[in-house]
PDB file of C-alpha atoms in Angstrom:
ATOM      1  CA  UNK A   1     238.173 191.809 191.502  1.00 50.00           C
ATOM      2  CA  UNK A   2     240.113 194.530 189.666  1.00 51.00           C
ATOM      3  CA  UNK A   3     242.562 191.921 188.302  1.00 52.00           C
ATOM      4  CA  UNK A   4     239.693 189.943 186.738  1.00 52.00           C
ATOM      5  CA  UNK A   5     238.322 193.035 184.985  1.00 53.00           C
ATOM      6  CA  UNK A   6     241.722 194.105 183.684  1.00 52.00           C
ATOM      7  CA  UNK A   7     242.479 190.598 182.318  1.00 53.00           C
ATOM      8  CA  UNK A   8     239.278 190.496 180.239  1.00 62.00           C
ATOM      9  CA  UNK A   9     240.583 192.729 177.401  1.00 68.00           C
ATOM     10  CA  UNK A  10     243.763 190.643 177.180  1.00 70.00           C
ATOM     11  CA  UNK A  11     241.658 187.483 176.902  1.00 67.00           C
ATOM     12  CA  UNK A  12     239.488 188.975 174.145  1.00 80.00           C
ATOM     13  CA  UNK A  13     242.596 190.199 172.312  1.00 85.00           C
ATOM     14  CA  UNK A  14     244.071 186.698 172.412  1.00 83.00           C
ATOM     15  CA  UNK A  15     240.783 185.206 171.197  1.00 81.00           C
ATOM     16  CA  UNK A  16     240.640 187.729 168.356  1.00 85.00           C
ATOM     17  CA  UNK A  17     244.240 186.919 167.433  1.00 84.00           C
ATOM     18  CA  UNK A  18     243.513 183.186 167.447  1.00 86.00           C
ATOM     19  CA  UNK A  19     240.393 183.712 165.340  1.00 85.00           C
ATOM     20  CA  UNK A  20     242.382 185.848 162.890  1.00 87.00           C
ATOM     21  CA  UNK A  21     245.065 183.174 162.602  1.00 90.00           C
ATOM     22  CA  UNK A  22     242.475 180.443 161.990  1.00 90.00           C
ATOM     23  CA  UNK A  23     240.755 182.609 159.389  1.00 92.00           C
ATOM     24  CA  UNK A  24     244.097 183.203 157.653  1.00 92.00           C
ATOM     25  CA  UNK A  25     244.850 179.447 157.520  1.00 91.00           C
ATOM     26  CA  UNK A  26     241.333 178.751 156.219  1.00 90.00           C
ATOM     27  CA  UNK A  27     241.700 181.361 153.454  1.00 93.00           C
ATOM     28  CA  UNK A  28     245.146 180.005 152.544  1.00 93.00           C
ATOM     29  CA  UNK A  29     243.694 176.503 152.232  1.00 91.00           C
ATOM     30  CA  UNK A  30     240.894 177.828 149.999  1.00 90.00           C
ATOM     31  CA  UNK A  31     243.362 179.770 147.846  1.00 91.00           C
ATOM     32  CA  UNK A  32     245.585 176.730 147.378  1.00 93.00           C
ATOM     33  CA  UNK A  33     242.623 174.510 146.450  1.00 90.00           C
ATOM     34  CA  UNK A  34     241.281 176.881 143.777  1.00 91.00           C
ATOM     35  CA  UNK A  35     243.076 175.419 140.725  1.00 91.00           C
ATOM     36  CA  UNK A  36     242.349 171.796 141.737  1.00 92.00           C
ATOM     37  CA  UNK A  37     238.778 171.462 140.485  1.00 91.00           C
ATOM     38  CA  UNK A  38     238.671 167.662 140.242  1.00 94.00           C
ATOM     39  CA  UNK A  39     239.967 166.886 143.731  1.00 95.00           C
ATOM     40  CA  UNK A  40     237.720 169.591 145.257  1.00 94.00           C
ATOM     41  CA  UNK A  41     234.581 168.125 143.707  1.00 95.00           C
ATOM     42  CA  UNK A  42     235.818 164.617 144.512  1.00 96.00           C
ATOM     43  CA  UNK A  43     236.066 165.549 148.191  1.00 96.00           C
ATOM     44  CA  UNK A  44     232.585 167.073 148.096  1.00 96.00           C
ATOM     45  CA  UNK A  45     231.259 163.939 146.382  1.00 96.00           C
ATOM     46  CA  UNK A  46     232.866 161.805 149.090  1.00 97.00           C
ATOM     47  CA  UNK A  47     231.247 163.935 151.816  1.00 96.00           C
ATOM     48  CA  UNK A  48     227.916 163.606 150.030  1.00 96.00           C
ATOM     49  CA  UNK A  49     228.390 159.821 149.865  1.00 97.00           C
ATOM     50  CA  UNK A  50     229.142 159.698 153.604  1.00 96.00           C
ATOM     51  CA  UNK A  51     226.035 161.801 154.287  1.00 96.00           C
ATOM     52  CA  UNK A  52     223.860 159.513 152.156  1.00 95.00           C
ATOM     53  CA  UNK A  53     225.261 156.454 153.931  1.00 96.00           C
ATOM     54  CA  UNK A  54     224.406 158.109 157.239  1.00 95.00           C
ATOM     55  CA  UNK A  55     220.830 158.757 156.080  1.00 94.00           C
ATOM     56  CA  UNK A  56     220.339 155.238 154.703  1.00 93.00           C
ATOM     57  CA  UNK A  57     221.776 153.396 157.696  1.00 94.00           C
ATOM     58  CA  UNK A  58     220.161 155.628 160.331  1.00 92.00           C
ATOM     59  CA  UNK A  59     216.776 155.558 158.535  1.00 92.00           C
ATOM     60  CA  UNK A  60     215.999 159.152 159.439  1.00 90.00           C
ATOM     61  CA  UNK A  61     216.721 162.844 158.916  1.00 91.00           C
ATOM     62  CA  UNK A  62     214.843 162.890 155.605  1.00 93.00           C
ATOM     63  CA  UNK A  63     213.845 166.523 156.078  1.00 94.00           C
ATOM     64  CA  UNK A  64     217.515 167.503 156.308  1.00 95.00           C
ATOM     65  CA  UNK A  65     218.247 165.467 153.189  1.00 94.00           C
ATOM     66  CA  UNK A  66     215.344 167.145 151.370  1.00 95.00           C
ATOM     67  CA  UNK A  67     216.463 170.627 152.458  1.00 95.00           C
ATOM     68  CA  UNK A  68     219.997 169.855 151.254  1.00 96.00           C
ATOM     69  CA  UNK A  69     218.669 168.654 147.886  1.00 95.00           C
ATOM     70  CA  UNK A  70     216.560 171.807 147.433  1.00 96.00           C
ATOM     71  CA  UNK A  71     219.527 174.014 148.359  1.00 96.00           C
ATOM     72  CA  UNK A  72     221.859 172.182 145.963  1.00 96.00           C
ATOM     73  CA  UNK A  73     219.255 172.508 143.192  1.00 95.00           C
ATOM     74  CA  UNK A  74     219.081 176.245 143.888  1.00 94.00           C
ATOM     75  CA  UNK A  75     222.878 176.517 143.700  1.00 95.00           C
ATOM     76  CA  UNK A  76     222.940 174.512 140.470  1.00 92.00           C
ATOM     77  CA  UNK A  77     220.368 176.805 138.877  1.00 91.00           C
ATOM     78  CA  UNK A  78     222.385 179.868 139.881  1.00 90.00           C
ATOM     79  CA  UNK A  79     225.445 178.157 138.370  1.00 89.00           C
ATOM     80  CA  UNK A  80     223.618 177.623 135.053  1.00 86.00           C
ATOM     81  CA  UNK A  81     222.098 181.097 134.880  1.00 85.00           C
ATOM     82  CA  UNK A  82     223.928 184.037 133.297  1.00 83.00           C
ATOM     83  CA  UNK A  83     224.858 186.931 135.537  1.00 82.00           C
ATOM     84  CA  UNK A  84     222.915 189.363 133.366  1.00 77.00           C
ATOM     85  CA  UNK A  85     219.583 187.893 132.369  1.00 73.00           C
ATOM     86  CA  UNK A  86     219.096 188.269 128.577  1.00 71.00           C
ATOM     87  CA  UNK A  87     215.449 189.254 129.091  1.00 70.00           C
ATOM     88  CA  UNK A  88     216.436 192.154 131.313  1.00 73.00           C
ATOM     89  CA  UNK A  89     219.366 193.110 129.056  1.00 68.00           C
ATOM     90  CA  UNK A  90     217.031 193.542 126.080  1.00 65.00           C
ATOM     91  CA  UNK A  91     214.704 195.768 128.107  1.00 68.00           C
ATOM     92  CA  UNK A  92     217.626 197.904 129.298  1.00 68.00           C
ATOM     93  CA  UNK A  93     218.964 198.261 125.738  1.00 66.00           C
ATOM     94  CA  UNK A  94     215.510 199.302 124.483  1.00 66.00           C
ATOM     95  CA  UNK A  95     215.201 201.895 127.254  1.00 65.00           C
ATOM     96  CA  UNK A  96     218.668 203.287 126.509  1.00 63.00           C
ATOM     97  CA  UNK A  97     217.888 203.430 122.772  1.00 61.00           C
ATOM     98  CA  UNK A  98     214.660 205.353 123.478  1.00 60.00           C
ATOM     99  CA  UNK A  99     216.528 207.861 125.669  1.00 59.00           C
ATOM    100  CA  UNK A 100     218.574 209.875 123.180  1.00 55.00           C
ATOM    101  CA  UNK A 101     219.328 212.733 125.553  1.00 51.00           C
ATOM    102  CA  UNK A 102     222.558 211.136 126.770  1.00 49.00           C
ATOM    103  CA  UNK A 103     225.910 210.985 125.000  1.00 49.00           C
ATOM    104  CA  UNK A 104     226.149 209.163 121.691  1.00 42.00           C
ATOM    105  CA  UNK A 105     225.548 205.440 122.067  1.00 44.00           C
ATOM    106  CA  UNK A 106     227.681 202.910 120.253  1.00 43.00           C
ATOM    107  CA  UNK A 107     225.817 200.855 117.682  1.00 45.00           C
ATOM    108  CA  UNK A 108     224.997 197.453 119.117  1.00 51.00           C
ATOM    109  CA  UNK A 109     224.059 194.437 117.056  1.00 54.00           C
ATOM    110  CA  UNK A 110     223.280 191.442 119.263  1.00 53.00           C
ATOM    111  CA  UNK A 111     223.882 188.937 116.466  1.00 53.00           C
ATOM    112  CA  UNK A 112     227.445 190.041 115.723  1.00 49.00           C
ATOM    113  CA  UNK A 113     228.609 191.042 119.191  1.00 58.00           C
ATOM    114  CA  UNK A 114     230.656 188.567 121.232  1.00 58.00           C
ATOM    115  CA  UNK A 115     229.279 188.186 124.735  1.00 64.00           C
ATOM    116  CA  UNK A 116     231.087 185.740 127.007  1.00 68.00           C
ATOM    117  CA  UNK A 117     229.004 183.647 129.353  1.00 71.00           C
ATOM    118  CA  UNK A 118     229.421 184.979 132.873  1.00 75.00           C
ATOM    119  CA  UNK A 119     227.756 182.893 135.543  1.00 80.00           C
ATOM    120  CA  UNK A 120     225.578 184.252 138.301  1.00 84.00           C
ATOM    121  CA  UNK A 121     227.351 181.853 140.674  1.00 88.00           C
ATOM    122  CA  UNK A 122     230.991 181.029 139.792  1.00 90.00           C
ATOM    123  CA  UNK A 123     232.178 177.426 139.994  1.00 91.00           C
ATOM    124  CA  UNK A 124     234.345 177.992 143.068  1.00 94.00           C
ATOM    125  CA  UNK A 125     231.520 179.557 145.066  1.00 95.00           C
ATOM    126  CA  UNK A 126     229.209 176.782 143.876  1.00 95.00           C
ATOM    127  CA  UNK A 127     231.674 174.214 145.207  1.00 95.00           C
ATOM    128  CA  UNK A 128     232.300 176.076 148.456  1.00 96.00           C
ATOM    129  CA  UNK A 129     228.599 176.569 149.243  1.00 96.00           C
ATOM    130  CA  UNK A 130     227.834 172.956 148.298  1.00 97.00           C
ATOM    131  CA  UNK A 131     230.588 171.638 150.551  1.00 96.00           C
ATOM    132  CA  UNK A 132     229.477 173.805 153.459  1.00 96.00           C
ATOM    133  CA  UNK A 133     225.865 172.648 152.991  1.00 97.00           C
ATOM    134  CA  UNK A 134     226.851 168.973 152.954  1.00 97.00           C
ATOM    135  CA  UNK A 135     228.997 169.420 156.073  1.00 97.00           C
ATOM    136  CA  UNK A 136     226.212 171.252 157.919  1.00 97.00           C
ATOM    137  CA  UNK A 137     223.726 168.561 156.886  1.00 96.00           C
ATOM    138  CA  UNK A 138     226.094 165.835 158.062  1.00 96.00           C
ATOM    139  CA  UNK A 139     226.477 167.539 161.450  1.00 95.00           C
ATOM    140  CA  UNK A 140     222.703 168.069 161.722  1.00 94.00           C
ATOM    141  CA  UNK A 141     222.132 164.364 161.134  1.00 94.00           C
ATOM    142  CA  UNK A 142     223.680 163.626 164.536  1.00 94.00           C
ATOM    143  CA  UNK A 143     221.011 165.546 166.474  1.00 93.00           C
ATOM    144  CA  UNK A 144     217.914 163.525 167.296  1.00 93.00           C
ATOM    145  CA  UNK A 145     215.878 166.740 167.670  1.00 92.00           C
ATOM    146  CA  UNK A 146     216.210 167.337 163.922  1.00 90.00           C
ATOM    147  CA  UNK A 147     214.942 163.859 163.020  1.00 90.00           C
ATOM    148  CA  UNK A 148     211.366 164.836 162.166  1.00 91.00           C
ATOM    149  CA  UNK A 149     209.241 161.825 161.170  1.00 91.00           C
ATOM    150  CA  UNK A 150     208.039 162.162 157.585  1.00 90.00           C
ATOM    151  CA  UNK A 151     206.992 159.838 154.782  1.00 91.00           C
ATOM    152  CA  UNK A 152     210.118 160.110 152.627  1.00 90.00           C
ATOM    153  CA  UNK A 153     208.704 158.854 149.274  1.00 92.00           C
ATOM    154  CA  UNK A 154     206.501 161.959 149.094  1.00 93.00           C
ATOM    155  CA  UNK A 155     209.540 164.198 149.591  1.00 92.00           C
ATOM    156  CA  UNK A 156     211.466 162.274 146.950  1.00 92.00           C
ATOM    157  CA  UNK A 157     208.594 162.491 144.451  1.00 95.00           C
ATOM    158  CA  UNK A 158     208.137 166.188 145.125  1.00 93.00           C
ATOM    159  CA  UNK A 159     211.847 166.893 144.673  1.00 93.00           C
ATOM    160  CA  UNK A 160     211.958 164.960 141.373  1.00 95.00           C
ATOM    161  CA  UNK A 161     208.883 166.856 140.184  1.00 95.00           C
ATOM    162  CA  UNK A 162     210.474 170.173 141.180  1.00 93.00           C
ATOM    163  CA  UNK A 163     213.740 169.226 139.468  1.00 94.00           C
ATOM    164  CA  UNK A 164     212.003 168.319 136.198  1.00 95.00           C
ATOM    165  CA  UNK A 165     209.865 171.459 136.110  1.00 95.00           C
ATOM    166  CA  UNK A 166     212.749 173.768 137.017  1.00 92.00           C
ATOM    167  CA  UNK A 167     215.233 172.234 134.597  1.00 91.00           C
ATOM    168  CA  UNK A 168     212.682 172.277 131.778  1.00 92.00           C
ATOM    169  CA  UNK A 169     212.175 175.986 132.331  1.00 91.00           C
ATOM    170  CA  UNK A 170     215.939 176.571 132.502  1.00 89.00           C
ATOM    171  CA  UNK A 171     216.587 174.628 129.289  1.00 87.00           C
ATOM    172  CA  UNK A 172     213.810 176.546 127.514  1.00 87.00           C
ATOM    173  CA  UNK A 173     215.463 179.791 128.656  1.00 83.00           C
ATOM    174  CA  UNK A 174     218.842 178.573 127.375  1.00 82.00           C
ATOM    175  CA  UNK A 175     217.343 177.682 123.990  1.00 82.00           C
ATOM    176  CA  UNK A 176     215.378 180.929 123.704  1.00 81.00           C
ATOM    177  CA  UNK A 177     218.416 183.156 124.352  1.00 78.00           C
ATOM    178  CA  UNK A 178     220.974 180.808 122.746  1.00 76.00           C
ATOM    179  CA  UNK A 179     223.523 180.485 125.494  1.00 76.00           C
ATOM    180  CA  UNK A 180     225.492 177.454 126.603  1.00 71.00           C
ATOM    181  CA  UNK A 181     226.614 177.562 130.237  1.00 69.00           C
ATOM    182  CA  UNK A 182     229.292 174.913 129.753  1.00 68.00           C
ATOM    183  CA  UNK A 183     232.472 176.577 128.528  1.00 59.00           C
ATOM    184  CA  UNK A 184     234.059 173.524 126.880  1.00 57.00           C
ATOM    185  CA  UNK A 185     230.908 172.326 125.131  1.00 54.00           C
ATOM    186  CA  UNK A 186     230.849 173.234 121.461  1.00 52.00           C
ATOM    187  CA  UNK A 187     234.131 175.147 121.426  1.00 53.00           C
ATOM    188  CA  UNK A 188     236.619 174.459 118.691  1.00 59.00           C
ATOM    189  CA  UNK A 189     239.804 172.787 119.921  1.00 62.00           C
ATOM    190  CA  UNK A 190     243.190 173.430 118.365  1.00 65.00           C
ATOM    191  CA  UNK A 191     246.166 171.055 118.240  1.00 70.00           C
ATOM    192  CA  UNK A 192     249.414 172.103 119.882  1.00 70.00           C
ATOM    193  CA  UNK A 193     251.508 171.356 116.768  1.00 60.00           C
TER     194      UNK A 193
END
């Protein structure tokens, strides 16, 4: 009995060591995949294709598919949105300008000042969260308990409606505050010569 109790800490130490090693290998794999944007998204696209094939051939798990689509839309919106919302930035600047008790403020002219576009959700985290969501959805599609019967055309129509409304609002916000979330769009390119 005493031997069993004394061996428990050694077992938990080995499990913690194994978990640490696996976590280190996982982080190394993520670090090595960071500069390879195309292959990363290609792998995620392939996983998404496999998931869609699973849904089409199994004729079920539409709720999981709908939840995945809503989550991916949410991630995409966070990817398109600036980290500091221009509406809130204007209010903060007005409040700071009204409070003159602090140290001297630098003159700020929004039209002349260069402000780089910083995303609320960086591309790598967008990819990582998307890939995890597709993998979880693929695994969930193998459990019959999660196959809730639903009339899928209603879910599809609702998702399309939600997508159109949300993207319209996002595009209006982009036009109002004049920001382009795509770094290569509209930038001048220089020749190497």
